[in-house]
Tab-separated table of C-alpha atoms and ligand atoms in Angstrom:
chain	number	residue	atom	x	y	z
A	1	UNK	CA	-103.861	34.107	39.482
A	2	UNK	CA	-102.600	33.425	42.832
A	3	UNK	CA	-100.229	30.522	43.777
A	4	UNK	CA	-102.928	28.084	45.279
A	5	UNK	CA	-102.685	26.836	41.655
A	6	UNK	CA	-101.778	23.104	42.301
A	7	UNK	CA	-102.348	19.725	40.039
A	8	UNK	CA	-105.760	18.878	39.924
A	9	UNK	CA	-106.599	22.584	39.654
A	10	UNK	CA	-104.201	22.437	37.239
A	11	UNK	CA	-105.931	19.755	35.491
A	12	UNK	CA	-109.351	21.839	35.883
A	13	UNK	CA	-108.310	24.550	34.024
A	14	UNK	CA	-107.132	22.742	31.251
A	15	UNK	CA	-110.315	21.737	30.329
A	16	UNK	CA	-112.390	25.010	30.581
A	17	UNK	CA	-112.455	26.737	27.194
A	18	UNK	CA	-110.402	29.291	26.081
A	19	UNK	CA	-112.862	31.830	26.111
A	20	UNK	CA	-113.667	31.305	29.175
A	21	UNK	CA	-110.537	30.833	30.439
A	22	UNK	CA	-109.883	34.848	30.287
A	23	UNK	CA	-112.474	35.007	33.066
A	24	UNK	CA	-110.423	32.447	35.506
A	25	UNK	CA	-109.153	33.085	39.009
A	26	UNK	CA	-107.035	30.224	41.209
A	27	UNK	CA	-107.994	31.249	44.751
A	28	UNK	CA	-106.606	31.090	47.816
A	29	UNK	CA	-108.932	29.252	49.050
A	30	UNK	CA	-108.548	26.622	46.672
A	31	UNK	CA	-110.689	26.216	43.556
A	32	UNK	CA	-110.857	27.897	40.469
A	33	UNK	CA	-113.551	31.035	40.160
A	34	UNK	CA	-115.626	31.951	37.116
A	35	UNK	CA	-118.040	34.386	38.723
A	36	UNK	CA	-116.076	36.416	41.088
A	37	UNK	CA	-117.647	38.831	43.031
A	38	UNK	CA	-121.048	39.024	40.894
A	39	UNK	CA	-123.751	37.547	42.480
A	40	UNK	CA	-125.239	33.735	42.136
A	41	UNK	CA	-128.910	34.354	41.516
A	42	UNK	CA	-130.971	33.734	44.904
A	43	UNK	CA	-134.591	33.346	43.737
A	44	UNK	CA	-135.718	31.047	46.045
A	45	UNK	CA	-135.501	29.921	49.625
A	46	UNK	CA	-133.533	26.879	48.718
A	47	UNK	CA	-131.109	28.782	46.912
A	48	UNK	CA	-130.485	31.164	49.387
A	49	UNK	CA	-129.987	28.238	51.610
A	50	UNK	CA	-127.216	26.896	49.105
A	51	UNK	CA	-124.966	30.127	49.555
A	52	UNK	CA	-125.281	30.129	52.754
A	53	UNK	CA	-121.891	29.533	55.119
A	54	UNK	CA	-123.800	28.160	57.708
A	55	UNK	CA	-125.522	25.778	55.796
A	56	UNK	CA	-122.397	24.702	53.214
A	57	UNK	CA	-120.607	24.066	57.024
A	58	UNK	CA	-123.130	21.562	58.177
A	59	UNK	CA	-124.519	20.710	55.053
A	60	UNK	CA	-122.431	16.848	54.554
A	61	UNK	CA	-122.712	15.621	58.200
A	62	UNK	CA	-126.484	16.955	58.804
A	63	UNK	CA	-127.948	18.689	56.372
A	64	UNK	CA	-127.962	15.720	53.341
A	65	UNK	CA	-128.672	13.191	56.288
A	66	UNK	CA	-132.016	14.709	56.819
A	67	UNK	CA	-132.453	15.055	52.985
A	68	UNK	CA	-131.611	11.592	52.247
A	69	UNK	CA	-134.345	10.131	55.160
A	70	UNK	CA	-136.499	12.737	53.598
A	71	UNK	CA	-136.154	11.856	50.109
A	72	UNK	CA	-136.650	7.866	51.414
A	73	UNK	CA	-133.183	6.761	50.121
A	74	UNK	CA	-131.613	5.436	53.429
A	75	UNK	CA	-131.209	2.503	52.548
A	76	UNK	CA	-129.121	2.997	48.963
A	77	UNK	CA	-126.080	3.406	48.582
A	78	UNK	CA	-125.440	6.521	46.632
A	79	UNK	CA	-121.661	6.090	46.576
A	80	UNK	CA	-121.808	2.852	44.776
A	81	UNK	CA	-124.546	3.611	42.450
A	82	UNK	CA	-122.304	6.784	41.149
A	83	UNK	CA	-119.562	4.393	40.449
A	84	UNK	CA	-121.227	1.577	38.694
A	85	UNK	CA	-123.747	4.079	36.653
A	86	UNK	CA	-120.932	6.438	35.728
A	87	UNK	CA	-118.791	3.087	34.611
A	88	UNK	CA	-115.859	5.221	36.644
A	89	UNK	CA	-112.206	4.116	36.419
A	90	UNK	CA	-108.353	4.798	35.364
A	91	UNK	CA	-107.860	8.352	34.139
A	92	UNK	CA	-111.375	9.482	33.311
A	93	UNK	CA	-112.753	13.241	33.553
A	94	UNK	CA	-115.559	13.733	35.588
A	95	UNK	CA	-118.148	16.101	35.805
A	96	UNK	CA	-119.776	16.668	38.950
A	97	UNK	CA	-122.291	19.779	38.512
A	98	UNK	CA	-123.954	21.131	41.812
A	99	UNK	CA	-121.049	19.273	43.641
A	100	UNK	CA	-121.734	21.653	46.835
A	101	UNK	CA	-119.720	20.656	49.021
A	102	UNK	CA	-117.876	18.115	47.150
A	103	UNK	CA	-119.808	14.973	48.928
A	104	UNK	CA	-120.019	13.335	46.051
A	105	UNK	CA	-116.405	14.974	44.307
A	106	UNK	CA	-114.044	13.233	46.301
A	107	UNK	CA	-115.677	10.226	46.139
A	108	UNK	CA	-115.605	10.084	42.140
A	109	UNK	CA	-112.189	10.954	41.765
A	110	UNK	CA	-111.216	8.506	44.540
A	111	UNK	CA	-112.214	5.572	41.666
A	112	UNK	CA	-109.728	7.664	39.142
A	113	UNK	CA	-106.099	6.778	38.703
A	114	UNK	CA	-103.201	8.570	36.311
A	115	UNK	CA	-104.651	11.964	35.071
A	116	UNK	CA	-107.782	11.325	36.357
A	117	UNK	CA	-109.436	14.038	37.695
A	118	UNK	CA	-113.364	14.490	38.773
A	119	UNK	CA	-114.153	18.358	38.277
A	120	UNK	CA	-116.702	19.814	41.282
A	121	UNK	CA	-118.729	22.739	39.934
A	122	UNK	CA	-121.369	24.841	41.433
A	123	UNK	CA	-122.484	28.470	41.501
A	124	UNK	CA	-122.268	28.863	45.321
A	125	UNK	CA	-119.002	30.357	46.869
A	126	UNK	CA	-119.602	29.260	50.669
A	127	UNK	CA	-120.088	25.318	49.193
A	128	UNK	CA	-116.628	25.182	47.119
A	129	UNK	CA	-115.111	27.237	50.376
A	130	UNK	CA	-116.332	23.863	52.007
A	131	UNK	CA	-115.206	21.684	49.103
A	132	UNK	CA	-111.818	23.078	48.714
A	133	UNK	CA	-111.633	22.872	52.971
A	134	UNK	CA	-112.590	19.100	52.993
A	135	UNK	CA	-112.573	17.471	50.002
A	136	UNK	CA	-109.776	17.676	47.858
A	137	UNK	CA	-107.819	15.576	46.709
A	138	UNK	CA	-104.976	14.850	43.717
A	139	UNK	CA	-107.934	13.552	42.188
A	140	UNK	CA	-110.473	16.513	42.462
A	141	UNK	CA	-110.991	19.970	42.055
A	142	UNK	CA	-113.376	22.555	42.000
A	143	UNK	CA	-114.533	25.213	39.666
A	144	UNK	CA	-117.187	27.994	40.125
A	145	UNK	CA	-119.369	28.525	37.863
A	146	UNK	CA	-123.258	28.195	36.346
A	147	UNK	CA	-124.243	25.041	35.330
A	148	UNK	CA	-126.356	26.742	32.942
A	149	UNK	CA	-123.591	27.577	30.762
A	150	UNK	CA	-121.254	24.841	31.118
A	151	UNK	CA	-117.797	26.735	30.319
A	152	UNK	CA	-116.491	23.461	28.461
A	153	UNK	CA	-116.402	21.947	25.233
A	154	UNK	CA	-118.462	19.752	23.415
A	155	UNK	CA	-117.332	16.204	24.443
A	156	UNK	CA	-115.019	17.299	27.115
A	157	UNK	CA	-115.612	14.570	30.126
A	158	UNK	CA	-116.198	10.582	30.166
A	159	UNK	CA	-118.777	10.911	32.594
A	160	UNK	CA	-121.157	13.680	33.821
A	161	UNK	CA	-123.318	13.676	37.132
A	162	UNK	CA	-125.764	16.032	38.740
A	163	UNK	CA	-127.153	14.546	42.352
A	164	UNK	CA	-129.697	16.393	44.665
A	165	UNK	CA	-129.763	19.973	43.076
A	166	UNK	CA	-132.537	19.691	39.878
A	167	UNK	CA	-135.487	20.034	41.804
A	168	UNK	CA	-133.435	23.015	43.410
A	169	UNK	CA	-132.416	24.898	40.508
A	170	UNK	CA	-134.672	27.087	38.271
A	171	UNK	CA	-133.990	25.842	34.670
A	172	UNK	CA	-132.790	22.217	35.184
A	173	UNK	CA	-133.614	21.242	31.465
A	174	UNK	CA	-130.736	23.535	30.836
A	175	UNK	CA	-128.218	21.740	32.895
A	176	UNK	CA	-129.341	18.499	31.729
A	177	UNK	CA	-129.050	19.802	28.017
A	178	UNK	CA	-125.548	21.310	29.063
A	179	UNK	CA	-124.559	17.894	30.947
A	180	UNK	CA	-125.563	15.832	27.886
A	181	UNK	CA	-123.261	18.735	25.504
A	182	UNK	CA	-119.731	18.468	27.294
A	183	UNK	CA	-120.467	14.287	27.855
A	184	UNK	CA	-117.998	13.058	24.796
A	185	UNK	CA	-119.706	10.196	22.914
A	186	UNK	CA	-119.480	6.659	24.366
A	187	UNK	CA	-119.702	8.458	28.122
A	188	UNK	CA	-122.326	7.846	30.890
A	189	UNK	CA	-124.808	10.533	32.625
A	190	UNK	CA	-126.140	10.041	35.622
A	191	UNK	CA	-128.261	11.986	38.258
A	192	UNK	CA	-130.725	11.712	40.727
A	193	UNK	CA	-133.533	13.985	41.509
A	194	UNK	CA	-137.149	14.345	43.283
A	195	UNK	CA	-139.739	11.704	41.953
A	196	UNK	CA	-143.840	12.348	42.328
A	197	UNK	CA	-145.064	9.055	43.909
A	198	UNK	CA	-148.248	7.781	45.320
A	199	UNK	CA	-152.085	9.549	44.888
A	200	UNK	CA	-152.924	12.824	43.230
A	201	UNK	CA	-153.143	14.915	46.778
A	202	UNK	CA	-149.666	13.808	47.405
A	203	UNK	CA	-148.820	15.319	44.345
A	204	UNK	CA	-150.701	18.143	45.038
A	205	UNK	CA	-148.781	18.632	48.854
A	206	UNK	CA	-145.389	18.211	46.410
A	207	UNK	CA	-145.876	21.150	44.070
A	208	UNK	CA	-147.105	23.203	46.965
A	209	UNK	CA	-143.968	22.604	48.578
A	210	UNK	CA	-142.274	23.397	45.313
A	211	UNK	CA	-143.883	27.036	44.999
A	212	UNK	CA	-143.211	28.118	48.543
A	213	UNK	CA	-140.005	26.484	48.626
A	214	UNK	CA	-139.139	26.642	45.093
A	215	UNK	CA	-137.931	22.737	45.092
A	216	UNK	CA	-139.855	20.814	42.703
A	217	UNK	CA	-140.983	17.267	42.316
A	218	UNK	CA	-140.009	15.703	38.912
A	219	UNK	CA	-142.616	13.088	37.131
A	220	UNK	CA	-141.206	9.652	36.856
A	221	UNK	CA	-141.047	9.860	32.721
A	222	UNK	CA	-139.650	13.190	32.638
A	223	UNK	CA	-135.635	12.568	32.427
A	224	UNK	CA	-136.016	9.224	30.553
A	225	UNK	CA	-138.372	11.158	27.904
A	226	UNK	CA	-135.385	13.641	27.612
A	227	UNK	CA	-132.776	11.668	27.357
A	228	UNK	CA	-134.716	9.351	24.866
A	229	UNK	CA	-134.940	12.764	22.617
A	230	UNK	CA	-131.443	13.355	22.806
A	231	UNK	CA	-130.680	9.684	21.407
A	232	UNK	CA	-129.079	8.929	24.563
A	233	UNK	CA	-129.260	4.717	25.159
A	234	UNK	CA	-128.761	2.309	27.863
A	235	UNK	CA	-131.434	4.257	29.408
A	236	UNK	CA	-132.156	2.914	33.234
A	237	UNK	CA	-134.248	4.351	35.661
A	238	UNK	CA	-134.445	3.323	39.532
A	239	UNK	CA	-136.810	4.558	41.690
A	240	UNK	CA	-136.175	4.876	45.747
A	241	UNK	CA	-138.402	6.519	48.260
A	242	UNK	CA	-139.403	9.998	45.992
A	243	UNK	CA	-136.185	10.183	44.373
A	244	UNK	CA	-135.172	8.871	40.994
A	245	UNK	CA	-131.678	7.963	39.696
A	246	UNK	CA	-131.591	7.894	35.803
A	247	UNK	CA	-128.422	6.853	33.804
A	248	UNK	CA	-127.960	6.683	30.344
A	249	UNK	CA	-125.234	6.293	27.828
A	250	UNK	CA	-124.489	9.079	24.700
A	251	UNK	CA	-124.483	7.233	21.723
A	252	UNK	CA	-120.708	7.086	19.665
A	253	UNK	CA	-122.343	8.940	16.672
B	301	SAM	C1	-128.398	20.198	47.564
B	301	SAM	S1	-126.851	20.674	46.877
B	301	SAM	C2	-126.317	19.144	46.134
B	301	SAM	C3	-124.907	18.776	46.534
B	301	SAM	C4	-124.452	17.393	46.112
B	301	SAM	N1	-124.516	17.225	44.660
B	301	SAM	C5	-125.210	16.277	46.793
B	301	SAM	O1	-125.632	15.334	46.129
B	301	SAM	O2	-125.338	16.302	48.007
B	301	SAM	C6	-127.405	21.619	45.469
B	301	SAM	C7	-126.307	22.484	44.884
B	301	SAM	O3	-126.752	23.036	43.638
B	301	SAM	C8	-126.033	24.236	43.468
B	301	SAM	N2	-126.586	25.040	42.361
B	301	SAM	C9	-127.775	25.680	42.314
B	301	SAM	N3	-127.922	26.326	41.130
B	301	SAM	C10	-126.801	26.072	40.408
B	301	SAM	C11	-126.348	26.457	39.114
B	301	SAM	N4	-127.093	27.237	38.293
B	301	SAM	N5	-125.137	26.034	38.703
B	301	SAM	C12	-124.362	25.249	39.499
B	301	SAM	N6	-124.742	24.852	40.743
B	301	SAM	C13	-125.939	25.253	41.196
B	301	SAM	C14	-126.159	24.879	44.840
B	301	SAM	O4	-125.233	25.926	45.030
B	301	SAM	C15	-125.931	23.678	45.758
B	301	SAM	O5	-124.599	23.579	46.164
């Protein structure tokens, strides 16, 4: 541990699990590190573009620009939407998995007050050098880690979020299954991903896209059939340009 340990890293830590706890690093840099010098899996050309310096540097001013006009959402607010679907407030946890870099982070723990702290996670190491660099705050931090295997327990956050990043990730039923685990009962989920719209050759131009590419268009039942199995309620789904934002609510028992 080095001394770049201040409060709302301070705050992070407490909530990872003892277990794996044994495996955390404060770095200089400024968020906490579960991996350390092992690898994040690169697979695909998206992913390599996610732990990429160059592209975790331009990534909130141009990079999500483009992807927002691409995915049709120009017009939405995104910032908003978090905070009403994710019913934020007072001294909440927050889970925000695939934060990059930490766009969406600050923003979160900006509606938190008290304790509250909103918890940035992802799996690349130039992103939460670029989170840690612009975007924290008393009210967020940033862990690295996989969102695969959430390092938290059961029930540990009021709200959980994953925007942009499951049609970029190879298992994203995982991270939904792991985001719907540490969401403690009574808390909201919310995330937004790729939608398949219009005829079937538009579909068809999609999951080509999504084998060279390896990002992947989502059907428009997919997450609220999920989250229906899970017992989740207060399901709502909003569809904007090819992108779909679906919330839901984990039941108290
Ligand atoms: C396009 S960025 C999304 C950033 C931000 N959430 C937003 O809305 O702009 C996708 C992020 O997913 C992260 N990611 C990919 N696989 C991951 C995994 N297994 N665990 C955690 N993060 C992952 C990437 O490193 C990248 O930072």
């Amino acid at each position: 541990m080095t001394n770049a340990l201040d409060g709302a890293n301070h705050r992070a830590l407490q909530l990872i699990s003892p277990p794996n706890l044994r495996d955390a690093a404060v770095l200089d840099e400024g968020f906490v590190d579960l991996i350390g010098s092992r690898e994040a899996p690169q697979p695909t050309i998206a992913q390599r573009a996610m732990n990429s310096s160059v592209v975790a540097a331009i990534y909130e001013r141009l990079w999500r620009p483009v992807g927002v006009a691409a995915l049709g959402l120009w017009k939405t607010d995104e910032h908003t939407k978090a905070a009403t679907d994710l019913r934020l407030g007072g001294n909440q946890r927050v889970l925000d998995v695939a934060c990059g870099p930490g766009n969406f982070t600050k923003f979160l723990g900006s509606r938190l007050d008290g304790d509250g702290i909103a918890v940035g996670f992802d799996i690349s190491r130039p992103m939460l050098v670029q989170a840690a660099r612009d975007n924290r705050s008393s009210h967020a931090a940033y862990v690295r880690g996989d969102g695969r295997r959430l390092p938290f327990e059961d029930g540990t956050f009021d709200a959980v979020c994953c925007y942009a990043a499951l049609y970029l990730v190879p298992e994203p039923f995982t991270i939904v299954d792991e985001l719907i685990r540490v969401l403690r009962p009574g808390g909201r989920i919310a995330i937004m991903t790729s939608c398949a719209r219009g005829p079937a050759f538009v579909s068809k131009v999609q999951t080509v896209a999504s084998d060279r590419f390896g990002v992947r268009t989502f059907d428009r039942d997919e997450f609220t059939t999920i989250f229906q199995a899970a017992g989740l309620t207060e399901i709502e789904r909003e569809v904007h340009g090819v992108a779909q934002f679906v919330s839901a609510t984990k039941p108290l028992r």
